[in-house]
Amino acid sequence: QVQLVESGGNLVQVGGSLRLSCVASGRVLSYNVMSWYRQTPGKQREWVAASDSGGLTNYADSVKGRFSASRDNAKNTVYLQMNSLKSEDTAVYYCNIRNLEGDYWGQGTQVTVSS
């Protein structure tokens, strides 16, 4: 089992920045992919970014150039730096980790971008 705890969500104005953090504990395993998803009411959960333990990262087109994922493997932590935030970035952001033993989710952190 893996437990994930996200933090960093907040209310921010359009054009502002936030950094989300996600700390994993438990059987993280040496190879894993840590990802960020987001969800708004009535919509499906949307993939935002992914970072594997080898350092490869990928981004959804909607956030490319504005969001940056990074990780500290020693701390089992993944970050999501969000810049130039738009109102459409408002959502609950979820952390996900996938390894050879399973697929795990955090409880989510609310990001609200106001104009």
mmCIF file of C-alpha atoms in Angstrom, residues 7-44:
data_model
loop_
_atom_site.group_PDB
_atom_site.id
_atom_site.type_symbol
_atom_site.label_atom_id
_atom_site.label_comp_id
_atom_site.label_asym_id
_atom_site.label_seq_id
_atom_site.Cartn_x
_atom_site.Cartn_y
_atom_site.Cartn_z
ATOM 1 C CA SER A 7 -0.782 20.094 -0.071
ATOM 2 C CA GLY A 8 -0.410 23.578 -1.457
ATOM 3 C CA GLY A 9 -3.841 24.229 -2.874
ATOM 4 C CA ASN A 10 -5.145 27.742 -2.360
ATOM 5 C CA LEU A 11 -7.058 30.668 -3.773
ATOM 6 C CA VAL A 12 -4.974 32.662 -6.249
ATOM 7 C CA GLN A 13 -5.652 35.365 -8.796
ATOM 8 C CA VAL A 14 -5.444 34.892 -12.534
ATOM 9 C CA GLY A 15 -1.823 35.085 -13.609
ATOM 10 C CA GLY A 16 -0.551 33.968 -10.242
ATOM 11 C CA SER A 17 1.441 30.939 -9.203
ATOM 12 C CA LEU A 18 1.105 28.019 -6.829
ATOM 13 C CA ARG A 19 3.220 25.016 -5.980
ATOM 14 C CA LEU A 20 1.554 21.760 -5.049
ATOM 15 C CA SER A 21 3.340 18.999 -3.185
ATOM 16 C CA CYS A 22 2.573 15.326 -2.856
ATOM 17 C CA VAL A 23 4.354 13.102 -0.381
ATOM 18 C CA ALA A 24 4.191 9.334 -0.793
ATOM 19 C CA SER A 25 4.729 6.847 2.005
ATOM 20 C CA GLY A 26 4.546 3.084 2.264
ATOM 21 C CA ARG A 27 5.603 0.663 -0.461
ATOM 22 C CA VAL A 28 6.565 3.294 -3.006
ATOM 23 C CA LEU A 29 9.108 0.961 -4.735
ATOM 24 C CA SER A 30 12.127 2.155 -6.651
ATOM 25 C CA TYR A 31 10.404 2.526 -10.018
ATOM 26 C CA ASN A 32 7.166 4.461 -10.085
ATOM 27 C CA VAL A 33 5.304 7.125 -11.955
ATOM 28 C CA MET A 34 3.848 10.003 -9.980
ATOM 29 C CA SER A 35 1.200 12.017 -11.736
ATOM 30 C CA TRP A 36 -1.102 14.941 -11.205
ATOM 31 C CA TYR A 37 -4.739 14.925 -12.264
ATOM 32 C CA ARG A 38 -7.487 17.470 -11.768
ATOM 33 C CA GLN A 39 -11.233 17.365 -11.632
ATOM 34 C CA THR A 40 -14.057 19.878 -11.638
ATOM 35 C CA PRO A 41 -17.658 19.082 -10.659
ATOM 36 C CA GLY A 42 -19.515 17.149 -13.316
ATOM 37 C CA LYS A 43 -16.420 16.420 -15.365
ATOM 38 C CA GLN A 44 -14.101 13.456 -15.678
#
